[in-house]
XYZ file of C-alpha atoms in Angstrom:
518
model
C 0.000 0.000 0.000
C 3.058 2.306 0.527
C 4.510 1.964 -2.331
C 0.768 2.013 -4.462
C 0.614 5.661 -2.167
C 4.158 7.501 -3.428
C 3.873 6.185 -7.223
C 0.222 7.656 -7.175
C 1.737 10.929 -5.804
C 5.226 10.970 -7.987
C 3.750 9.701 -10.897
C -0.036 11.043 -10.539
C -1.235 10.383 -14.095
C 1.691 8.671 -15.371
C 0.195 5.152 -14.933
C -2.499 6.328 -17.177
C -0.237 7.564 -19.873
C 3.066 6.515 -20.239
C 4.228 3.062 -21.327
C 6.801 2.086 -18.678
C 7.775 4.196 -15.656
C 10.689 1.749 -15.418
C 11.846 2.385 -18.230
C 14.254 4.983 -17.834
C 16.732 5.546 -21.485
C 17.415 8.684 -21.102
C 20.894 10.942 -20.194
C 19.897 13.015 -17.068
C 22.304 15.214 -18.291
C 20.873 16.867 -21.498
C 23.106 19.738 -22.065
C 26.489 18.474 -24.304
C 30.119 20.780 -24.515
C 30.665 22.015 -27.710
C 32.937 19.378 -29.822
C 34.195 21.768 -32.667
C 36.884 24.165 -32.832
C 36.174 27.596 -31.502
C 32.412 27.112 -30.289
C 31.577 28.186 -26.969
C 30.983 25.651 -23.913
C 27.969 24.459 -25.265
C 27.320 26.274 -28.301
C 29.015 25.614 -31.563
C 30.050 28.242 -33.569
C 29.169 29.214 -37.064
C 32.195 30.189 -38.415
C 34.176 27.677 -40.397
C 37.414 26.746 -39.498
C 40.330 26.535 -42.251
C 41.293 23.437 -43.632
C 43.828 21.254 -41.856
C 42.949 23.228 -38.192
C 42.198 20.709 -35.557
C 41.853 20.493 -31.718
C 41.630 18.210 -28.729
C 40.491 18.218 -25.373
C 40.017 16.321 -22.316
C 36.780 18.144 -20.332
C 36.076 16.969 -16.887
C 32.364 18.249 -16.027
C 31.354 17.582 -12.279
C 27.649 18.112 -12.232
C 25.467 18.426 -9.087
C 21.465 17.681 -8.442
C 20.257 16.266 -12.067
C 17.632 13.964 -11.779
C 14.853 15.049 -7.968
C 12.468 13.339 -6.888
C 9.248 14.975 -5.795
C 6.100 14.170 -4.289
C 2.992 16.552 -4.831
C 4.905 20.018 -4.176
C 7.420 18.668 -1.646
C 10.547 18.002 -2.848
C 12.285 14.543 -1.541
C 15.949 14.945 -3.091
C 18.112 14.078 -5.705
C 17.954 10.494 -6.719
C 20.949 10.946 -8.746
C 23.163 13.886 -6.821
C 26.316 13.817 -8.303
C 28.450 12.543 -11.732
C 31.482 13.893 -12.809
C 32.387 12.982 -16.131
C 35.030 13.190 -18.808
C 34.900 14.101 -22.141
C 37.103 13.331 -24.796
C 36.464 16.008 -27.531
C 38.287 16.335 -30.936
C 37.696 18.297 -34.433
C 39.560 18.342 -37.886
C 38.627 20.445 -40.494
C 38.418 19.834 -44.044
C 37.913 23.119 -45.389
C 34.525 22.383 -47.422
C 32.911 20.149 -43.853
C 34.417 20.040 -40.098
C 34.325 16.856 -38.311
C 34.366 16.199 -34.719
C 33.716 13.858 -31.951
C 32.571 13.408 -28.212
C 33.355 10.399 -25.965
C 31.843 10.597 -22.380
C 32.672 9.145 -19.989
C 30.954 8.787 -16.182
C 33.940 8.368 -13.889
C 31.704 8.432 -10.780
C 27.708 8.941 -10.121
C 26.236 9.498 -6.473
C 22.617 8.203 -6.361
C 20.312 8.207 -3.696
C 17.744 5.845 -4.371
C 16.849 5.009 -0.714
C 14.995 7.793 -0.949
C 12.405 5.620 -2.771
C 13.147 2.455 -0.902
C 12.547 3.982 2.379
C 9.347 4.423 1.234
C 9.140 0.918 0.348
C 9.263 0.939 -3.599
C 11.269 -2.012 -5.072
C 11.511 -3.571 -8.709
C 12.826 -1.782 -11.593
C 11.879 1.691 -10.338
C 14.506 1.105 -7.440
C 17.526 -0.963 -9.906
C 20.739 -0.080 -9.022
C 22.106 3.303 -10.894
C 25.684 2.202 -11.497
C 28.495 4.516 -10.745
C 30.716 4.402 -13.720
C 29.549 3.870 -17.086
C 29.789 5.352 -20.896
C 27.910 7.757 -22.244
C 26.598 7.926 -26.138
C 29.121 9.016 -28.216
C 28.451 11.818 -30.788
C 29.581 12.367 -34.176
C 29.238 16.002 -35.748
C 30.224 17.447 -38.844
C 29.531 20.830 -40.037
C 29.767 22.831 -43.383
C 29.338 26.393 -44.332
C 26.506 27.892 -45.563
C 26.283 31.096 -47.838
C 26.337 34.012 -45.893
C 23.417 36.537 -45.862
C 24.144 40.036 -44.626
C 26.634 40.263 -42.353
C 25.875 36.963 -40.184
C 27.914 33.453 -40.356
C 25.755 30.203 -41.661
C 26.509 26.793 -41.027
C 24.513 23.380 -41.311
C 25.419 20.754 -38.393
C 24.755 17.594 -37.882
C 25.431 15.535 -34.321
C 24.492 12.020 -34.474
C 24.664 10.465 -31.063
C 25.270 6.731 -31.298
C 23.364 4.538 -28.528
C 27.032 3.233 -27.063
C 25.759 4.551 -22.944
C 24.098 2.842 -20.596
C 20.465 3.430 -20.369
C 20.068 2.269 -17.027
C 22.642 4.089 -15.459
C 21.174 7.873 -16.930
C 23.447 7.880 -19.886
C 22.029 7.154 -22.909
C 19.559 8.616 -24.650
C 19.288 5.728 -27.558
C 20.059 6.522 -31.153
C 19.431 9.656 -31.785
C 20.201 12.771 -34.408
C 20.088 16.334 -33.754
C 20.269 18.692 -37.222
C 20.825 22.403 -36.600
C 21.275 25.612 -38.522
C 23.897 27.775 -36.761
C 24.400 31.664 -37.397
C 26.588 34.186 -36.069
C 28.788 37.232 -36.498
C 31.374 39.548 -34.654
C 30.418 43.111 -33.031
C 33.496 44.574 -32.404
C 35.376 42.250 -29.989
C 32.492 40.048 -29.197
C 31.488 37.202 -30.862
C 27.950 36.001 -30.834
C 26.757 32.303 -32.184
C 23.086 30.640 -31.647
C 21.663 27.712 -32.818
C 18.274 25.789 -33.550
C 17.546 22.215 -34.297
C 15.155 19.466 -33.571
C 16.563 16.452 -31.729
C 15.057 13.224 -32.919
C 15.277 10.253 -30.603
C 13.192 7.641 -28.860
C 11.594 8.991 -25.154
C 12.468 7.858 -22.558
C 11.218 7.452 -18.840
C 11.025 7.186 -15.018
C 8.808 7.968 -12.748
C 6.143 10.373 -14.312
C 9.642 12.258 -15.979
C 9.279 11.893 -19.989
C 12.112 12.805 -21.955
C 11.332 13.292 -25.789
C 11.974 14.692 -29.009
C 11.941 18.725 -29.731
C 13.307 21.542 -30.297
C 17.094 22.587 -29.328
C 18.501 25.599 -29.123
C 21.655 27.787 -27.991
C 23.347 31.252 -27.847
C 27.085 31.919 -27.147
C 29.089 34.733 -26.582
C 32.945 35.338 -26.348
C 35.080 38.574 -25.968
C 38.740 38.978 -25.293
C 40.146 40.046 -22.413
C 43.350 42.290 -21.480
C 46.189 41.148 -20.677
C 47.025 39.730 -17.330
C 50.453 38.917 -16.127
C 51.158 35.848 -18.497
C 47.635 35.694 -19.906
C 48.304 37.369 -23.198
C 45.215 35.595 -24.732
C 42.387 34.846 -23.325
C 39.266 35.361 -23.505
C 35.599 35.129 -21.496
C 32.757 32.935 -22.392
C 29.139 32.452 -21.766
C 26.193 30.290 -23.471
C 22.889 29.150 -22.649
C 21.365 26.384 -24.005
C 17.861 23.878 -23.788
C 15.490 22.309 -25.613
C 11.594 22.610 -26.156
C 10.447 19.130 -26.006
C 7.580 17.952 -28.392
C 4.914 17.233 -25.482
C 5.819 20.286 -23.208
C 3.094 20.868 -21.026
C 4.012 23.982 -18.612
C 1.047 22.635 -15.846
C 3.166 19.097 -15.601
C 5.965 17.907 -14.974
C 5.688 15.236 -16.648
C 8.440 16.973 -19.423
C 10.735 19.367 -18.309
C 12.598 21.909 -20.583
C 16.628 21.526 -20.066
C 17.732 24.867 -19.828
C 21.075 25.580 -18.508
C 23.674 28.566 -18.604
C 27.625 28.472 -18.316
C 30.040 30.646 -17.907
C 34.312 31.174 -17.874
C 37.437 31.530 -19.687
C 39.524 29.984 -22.172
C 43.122 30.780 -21.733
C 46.310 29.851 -24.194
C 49.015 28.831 -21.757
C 51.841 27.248 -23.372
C 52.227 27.093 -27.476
C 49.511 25.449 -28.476
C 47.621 24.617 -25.098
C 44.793 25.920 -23.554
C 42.633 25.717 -20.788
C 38.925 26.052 -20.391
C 37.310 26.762 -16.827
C 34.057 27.634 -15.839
C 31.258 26.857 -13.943
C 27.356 26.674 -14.966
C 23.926 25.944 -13.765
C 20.455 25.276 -14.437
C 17.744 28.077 -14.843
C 14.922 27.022 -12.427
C 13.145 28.068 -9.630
C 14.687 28.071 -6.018
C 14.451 24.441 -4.781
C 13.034 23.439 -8.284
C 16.937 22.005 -9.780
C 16.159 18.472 -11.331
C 16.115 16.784 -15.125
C 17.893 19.590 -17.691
C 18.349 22.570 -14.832
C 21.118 21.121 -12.385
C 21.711 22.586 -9.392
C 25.316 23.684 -10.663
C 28.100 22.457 -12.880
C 31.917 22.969 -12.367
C 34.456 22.493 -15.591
C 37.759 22.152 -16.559
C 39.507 21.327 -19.882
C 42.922 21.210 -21.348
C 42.852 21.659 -25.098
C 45.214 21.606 -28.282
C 44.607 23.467 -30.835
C 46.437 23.484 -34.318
C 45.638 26.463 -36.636
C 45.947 26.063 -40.024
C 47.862 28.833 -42.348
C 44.842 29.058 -45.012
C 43.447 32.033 -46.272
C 40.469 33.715 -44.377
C 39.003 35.497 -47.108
C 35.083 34.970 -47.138
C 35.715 33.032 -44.309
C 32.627 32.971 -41.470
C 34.077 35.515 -39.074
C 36.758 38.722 -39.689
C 40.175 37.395 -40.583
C 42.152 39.611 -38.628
C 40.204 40.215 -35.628
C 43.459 41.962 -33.872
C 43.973 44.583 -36.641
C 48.007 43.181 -36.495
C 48.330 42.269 -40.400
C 48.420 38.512 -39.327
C 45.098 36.657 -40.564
C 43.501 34.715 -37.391
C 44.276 31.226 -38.846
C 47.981 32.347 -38.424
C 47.946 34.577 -35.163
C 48.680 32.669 -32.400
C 47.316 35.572 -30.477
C 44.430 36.709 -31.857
C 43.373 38.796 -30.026
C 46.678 40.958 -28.912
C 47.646 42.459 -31.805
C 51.678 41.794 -32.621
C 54.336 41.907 -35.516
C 54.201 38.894 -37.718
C 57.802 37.758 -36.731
C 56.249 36.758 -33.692
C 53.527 35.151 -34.750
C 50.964 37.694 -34.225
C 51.903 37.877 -30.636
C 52.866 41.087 -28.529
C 56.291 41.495 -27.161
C 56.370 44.020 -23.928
C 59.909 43.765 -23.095
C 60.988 43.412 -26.696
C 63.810 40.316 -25.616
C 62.408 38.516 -29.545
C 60.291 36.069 -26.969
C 56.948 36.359 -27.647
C 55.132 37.337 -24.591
C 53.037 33.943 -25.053
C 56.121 31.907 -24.487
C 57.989 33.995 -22.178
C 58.471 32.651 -18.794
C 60.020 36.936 -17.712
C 57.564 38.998 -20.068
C 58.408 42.402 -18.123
C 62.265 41.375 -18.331
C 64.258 40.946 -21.441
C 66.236 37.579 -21.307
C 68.023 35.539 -24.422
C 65.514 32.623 -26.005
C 67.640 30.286 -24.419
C 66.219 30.983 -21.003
C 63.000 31.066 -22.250
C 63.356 35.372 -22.245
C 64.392 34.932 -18.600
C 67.469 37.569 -17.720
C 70.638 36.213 -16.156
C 70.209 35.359 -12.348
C 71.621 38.652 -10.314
C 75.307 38.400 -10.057
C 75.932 35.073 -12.010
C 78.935 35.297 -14.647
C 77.663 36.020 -18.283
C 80.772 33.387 -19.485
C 81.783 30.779 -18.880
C 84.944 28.747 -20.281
C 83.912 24.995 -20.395
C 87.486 23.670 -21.804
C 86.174 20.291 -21.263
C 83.216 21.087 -23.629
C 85.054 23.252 -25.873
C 83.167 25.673 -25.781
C 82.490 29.554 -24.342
C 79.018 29.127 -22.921
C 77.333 31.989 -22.550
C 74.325 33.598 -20.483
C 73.197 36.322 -22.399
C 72.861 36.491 -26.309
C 74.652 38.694 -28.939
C 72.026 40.323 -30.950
C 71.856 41.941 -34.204
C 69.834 44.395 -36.051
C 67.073 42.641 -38.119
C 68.510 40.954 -41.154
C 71.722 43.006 -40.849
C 75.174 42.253 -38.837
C 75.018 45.456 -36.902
C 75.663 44.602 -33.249
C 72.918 45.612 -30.831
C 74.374 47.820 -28.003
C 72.541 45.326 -25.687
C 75.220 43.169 -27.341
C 77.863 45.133 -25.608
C 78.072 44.044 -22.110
C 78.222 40.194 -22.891
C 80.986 40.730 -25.505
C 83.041 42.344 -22.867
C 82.492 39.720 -20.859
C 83.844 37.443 -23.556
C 86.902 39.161 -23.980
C 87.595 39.421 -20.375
C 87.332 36.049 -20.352
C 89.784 35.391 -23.137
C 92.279 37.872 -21.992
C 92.049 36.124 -18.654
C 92.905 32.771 -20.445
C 95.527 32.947 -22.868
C 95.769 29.197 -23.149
C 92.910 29.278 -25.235
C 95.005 29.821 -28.295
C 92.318 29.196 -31.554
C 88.397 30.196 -30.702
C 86.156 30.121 -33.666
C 83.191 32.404 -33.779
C 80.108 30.797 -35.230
C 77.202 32.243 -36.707
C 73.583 30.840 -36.559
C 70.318 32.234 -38.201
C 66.347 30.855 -37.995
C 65.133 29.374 -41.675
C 63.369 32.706 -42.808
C 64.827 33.238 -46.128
C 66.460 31.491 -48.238
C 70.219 29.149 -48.128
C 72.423 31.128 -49.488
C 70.921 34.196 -47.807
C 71.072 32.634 -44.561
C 74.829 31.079 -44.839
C 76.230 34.940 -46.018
C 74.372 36.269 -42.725
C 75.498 34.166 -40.833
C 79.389 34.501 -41.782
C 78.972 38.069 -41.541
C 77.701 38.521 -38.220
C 80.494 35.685 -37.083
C 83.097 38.413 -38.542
C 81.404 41.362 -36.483
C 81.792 39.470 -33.291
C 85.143 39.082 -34.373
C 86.147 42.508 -35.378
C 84.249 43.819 -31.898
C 86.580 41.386 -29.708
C 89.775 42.905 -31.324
C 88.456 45.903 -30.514
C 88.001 45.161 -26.819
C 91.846 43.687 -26.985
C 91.380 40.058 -28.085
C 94.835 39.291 -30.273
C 93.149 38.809 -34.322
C 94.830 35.456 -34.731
C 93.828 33.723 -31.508
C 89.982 34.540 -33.439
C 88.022 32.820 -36.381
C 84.781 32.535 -37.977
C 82.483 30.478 -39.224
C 78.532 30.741 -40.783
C 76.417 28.047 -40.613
C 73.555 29.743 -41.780
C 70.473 27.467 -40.534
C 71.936 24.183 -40.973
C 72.344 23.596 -36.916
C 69.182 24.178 -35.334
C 68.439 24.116 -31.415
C 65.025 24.483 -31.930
C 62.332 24.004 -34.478
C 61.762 27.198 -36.496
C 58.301 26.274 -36.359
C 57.611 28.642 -33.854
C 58.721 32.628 -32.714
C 60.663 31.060 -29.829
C 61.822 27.949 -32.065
C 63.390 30.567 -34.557
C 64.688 33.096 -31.944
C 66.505 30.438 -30.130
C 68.113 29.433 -33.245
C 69.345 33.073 -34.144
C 72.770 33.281 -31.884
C 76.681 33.288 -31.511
C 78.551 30.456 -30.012
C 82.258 29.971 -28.861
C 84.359 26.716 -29.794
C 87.129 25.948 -28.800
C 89.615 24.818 -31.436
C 92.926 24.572 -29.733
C 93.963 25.348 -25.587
C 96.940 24.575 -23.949
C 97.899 23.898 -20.187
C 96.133 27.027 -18.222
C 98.713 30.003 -16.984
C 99.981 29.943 -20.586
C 101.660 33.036 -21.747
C 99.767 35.319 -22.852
C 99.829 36.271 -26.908
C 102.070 39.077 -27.541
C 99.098 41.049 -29.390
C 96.877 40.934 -26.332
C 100.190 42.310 -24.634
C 100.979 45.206 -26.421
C 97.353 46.234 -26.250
C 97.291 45.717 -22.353
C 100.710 47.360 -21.687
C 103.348 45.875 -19.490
C-alpha cells in the first residue's frame, strides 16, 4: 500500500499515460560541450574553421542535483546527486565540412535511491544506478553555408550513437540532432546561436518523460586584457535547452533543459589551452532536477592546431586583432603583434613572444626562455672540457643586418675578459647561426657576416686577431624548431668553440700584450 501511495503521488497520471515508468533511457544530463573548434561551452560556432585546423580536449564536467524526486509540491531529493564525467572532444577540419567527436565518460555517479526504498518501492523503479559507465558518443560534422548580410551560416549535424548505458542515466538511444547555426562579430564580441530538432526515442522514469523537440543555444565570447602571463584569453558564456515535443508547462511530466555556463579559455603554453568555468540550471529556487542542475563545475585542457589558409570569405573577420596577421595564423588573436612573432605582442621586446615567455616584463636571451641572467651570475663561462664559451646572455643583431645591438655590448666584454684572462685558449672560432626565414644562401652569407662582427668587436676590446676565427652556418644547426617565434629566436645566436687550448697560466699572446701594456 506504501509503495501504491508515493507512485500515485510521484507519478499522478503517469500510470495512465506513459508506457513504462521503469523504463528509464534517457541521459539526465541533457546539455552536451561544444565538440568543434572555436564554439563556446555548449554552443558551436558558425564560423568555419580553415582546412587542416584541428583540436583536442580532455573536459572533466562535475555536475550536481540532475535527476529530484518529488512528491505533490514537496521536494524529496536528488535520486541521482552527483556525476562527474570526462569528455574526450576532438575536431579536424576539411575546409569544405568540419568533423568532430565526443566520448563521455561517467567516472563516478552518487545516487540516492533510498529515498524511494525507504518508502518501500522495489523492482525496476529502485535498480541499481551504477556509478561508472559510458555515455553515447556523438559524431558532428559541419559545413558552411552562404552568408546573408553580415551573419555566419553553417549546417550541423550531431548524431549520437546509442554506445551509454540506459540504465545508469546515460544514454539517450540513437538519436540525431540537425541544426542551422548563425553568427557574427560586433566589435570584440562574438555572438553564435543555434536551432535544431533532436530526434530520438523517449524515454522514462517515474512520471519524468524525456522526448523529441526543439534545441537551441546562444554563445558569446570577448577577449580580455592582458594579465600577467595571460596574453590571450578570452571570457565565455552560453545558454542552451530544448523545447520538447509534449511540453506541457502545468506538468511535470516533461521538463525543458535549460542551462547557462560561464568562464574563460586561456592559451598557456604554445599550443595549449585551458577552459574553466562553472554553470547551472535556470529554475526556480528548490526546483533544480532533469535539464536545470543545481550547478556544474568544468575544466579542460585543449590543443589546438591552426591552419595557415586564407580567411578570405571566411565565417568571421580574418584579422580580428587589426596586427596584419590573418587569425588562422595569429597565435594571439586577439593581442595584436608583428608577424615575426607570430601575431603575438612582445612588452619587453627580448624577440620572446610574450606567449612563451616565462620573464615577459624582463628581457632575457631565447635560451632561457626570455628569462634575464640570475643577479650576479657570470655572463661566461669557459667549459674547456666542452670546448666551448658558454654563454648567459645572447649577442644580438639588427634585423637581417650584422650590426651589433648595443645590448650586445656588455656580454661581448664579458667574452673578452674572459679570453684575456685565459691565454691558453690559443684558436676560438666564432660561429654564426640564423632561424630558416629566407632562403640558403641568404642565410649562410648572414650568418658569416655577423660571425666576422663578433670578431672585429673582440679585437676591438683587446682580443689578439689570430687567436679569433669565424664560421657561418647559416640554418643548418638548429636548437630548436623554427616552427615557432621562440623555435626561430633560439636558433638566431653566436657560439664559442674551442679549437685549440693549452695547459692554463699559458703566456699570454704578444698582441693581447701590447694592447694591455706591461
Amino acid at each position: 500500500m506504501r509503495r501504491l501511495a508515493l507512485l500515485a503521488a510521484l507519478a499522478a497520471a503517469a500510470s495512465a499515460r506513459a508506457d513504462d515508468p521503469t523504463r528509464r533511457g534517457f541521459d539526465a544530463d541533457p546539455s552536451r560541450p561544444a565538440a568543434l573548434a572555436d564554439g563556446a561551452f555548449a554552443v558551436e560556432t558558425a564560423a568555419p574553421a580553415p582546412a587542416g585546423a584541428a583540436h583536442a580536449e580532455l573536459l572533466v564536467d562535475w555536475v550536481h542535483g540532475l535527476l529530484a524526486a518529488k512528491q505533490g509540491d514537496a521536494r524529496l531529493g536528488d535520486l541521482l546527486a552527483d556525476r562527474v564525467a570526462l569528455h574526450a572532444l576532438g575536431s579536424w577540419s576539411l575546409g569544405a565540412v568540419e568533423l568532430g567527436a565526443d566520448l563521455p565518460f561517467a567516472a563516478w555517479q552518487r545516487s540516492h535511491l533510498d529515498l524511494l526504498t525507504s518508502r518501500g518501492v522495489t523492482g525496476p523503479l529502485v535498480d541499481p544506478i551504477a556509478a561508472t559507465a559510458f555515455g553515447d558518443l556523438r559524431l558532428l560534422a559541419k559545413a558552411p553555408l552562404p552568408r546573408v548580410l553580415p551573419l555566419d551560416l553553417a549546417a550541423l549535424v550531431d548524431l549520437r550513437l546509442p554506445t551509454g548505458d540506459g540504465r545508469a542515466f546515460l544514454s539517450d538511444g540513437l538519436a540525431v540532432n540537425p541544426q542551422l547555426l548563425a553568427g557574427r562579430a560586433l566589435g570584440p564580441v562574438r555572438l553564435d546561436a543555434s536551432v535544431g530538432y533532436l530526434f530520438r526515442k523517449s524515454g522514462q522514469y517515474l512520471q519524468l518523460v524525456a522526448s523529441d523537440g526543439i534545441t537551441y543555444g546562444l554563445g558569446a565570447s570577448t577577449a580580455l586584457p592582458p594579465l600577467g602571463r595571460l596574453t590571450s584569453w578570452r571570457a565565455v558564456a552560453d545558454l542552451s535547452g530544448q523545447l520538447p515535443r509534449a511540453l506541457d508547462l502545468s506538468s511535470d511530466r516533461a521538463r525543458a533543459p535549460l542551462s547557462v555556463r560561464a568562464g574563460v579559455r586561456a592559451r598557456v603554453w604554445r599550443d595549449f589551452a585551458v577552459d574553466v568555468g562553472a554553470g547551472t540550471g535556470l529554475a526556480w529556487f528548490g526546483d533544480a532536477g532533469y535539464g536545470r542542475e543545481s550547478f556544474r563545475v568544468f575544466a579542460g585542457l585543449r590543443w589546438e592546431r591552426l591552419a595557415a589558409a586564407e580567411r578570405e570569405g571566411a565565417g568571421r573577420p580574418g584579422d580580428r586583432d587589426g596586427d596584419g596577421v590573418p587569425d588562422a595564423e595569429d597565435r594571439c588573436p586577439d593581442q595584436p603583434g608583428p608577424a615575426e612573432l607570430e601575431g603575438c605582442p612582445d612588452r619587453d621586446g627580448d624577440g620572446v613572444p610574450d606567449l612563451d615567455d616565462r620573464c615577459p616584463d624582463q628581457p632575457g636571451p631565447a635560451q632561457s626562455d626570455g628569462c634575464p641572467p640570475a643577479a650576479g651570475a657570470p655572463l661566461v663561462e669557459v667549459e674547456v672540457e666542452r670546448s666551448r664559451i658558454a654563454l648567459r646572455d645572447a649577442i644580438t643583431f639588427e634585423t637581417g643586418r650584422d650590426t651589433l645591438r648595443r645590448e650586445s655590448f656588455p656580454i661581448l666584454d664579458e667574452v673578452a675578459r674572459a679570453l684575456l684572462a685565459h691565454p691558453e685558449l690559443r684558436r676560438v672560432r666564432v660561429d654564426g647561426h640564423t632561424d630558416n626565414v629566407g632562403g640558403r644562401a641568404y642565410n649562410q652569407d648572414l650568418s658569416a657576416r655577423r660571425a666576422r662582427a663578433v670578431v672585429r668587436a673582440l679585437v676591438e676590446r683587446g682580443v689578439a686577431a689570430g687567436r679569433l676565427g669565424s664560421q657561418g652556418f647559416g640554418f643548418e644547426r638548429p636548437l630548436a624548431s623554427n616552427a615557432t617565434a621562440l623555435g626561430r629566436a633560439k636558433n638566431r645566436r653566436v657560439e664559442f668553440t674551442i679549437l685549440e687550448a693549452g695547459a692554463p697560466g699559458a703566456a699570454q699572446p704578444d698582441g693581447e700584450r701590447e694592447r694591455r701594456g706591461p
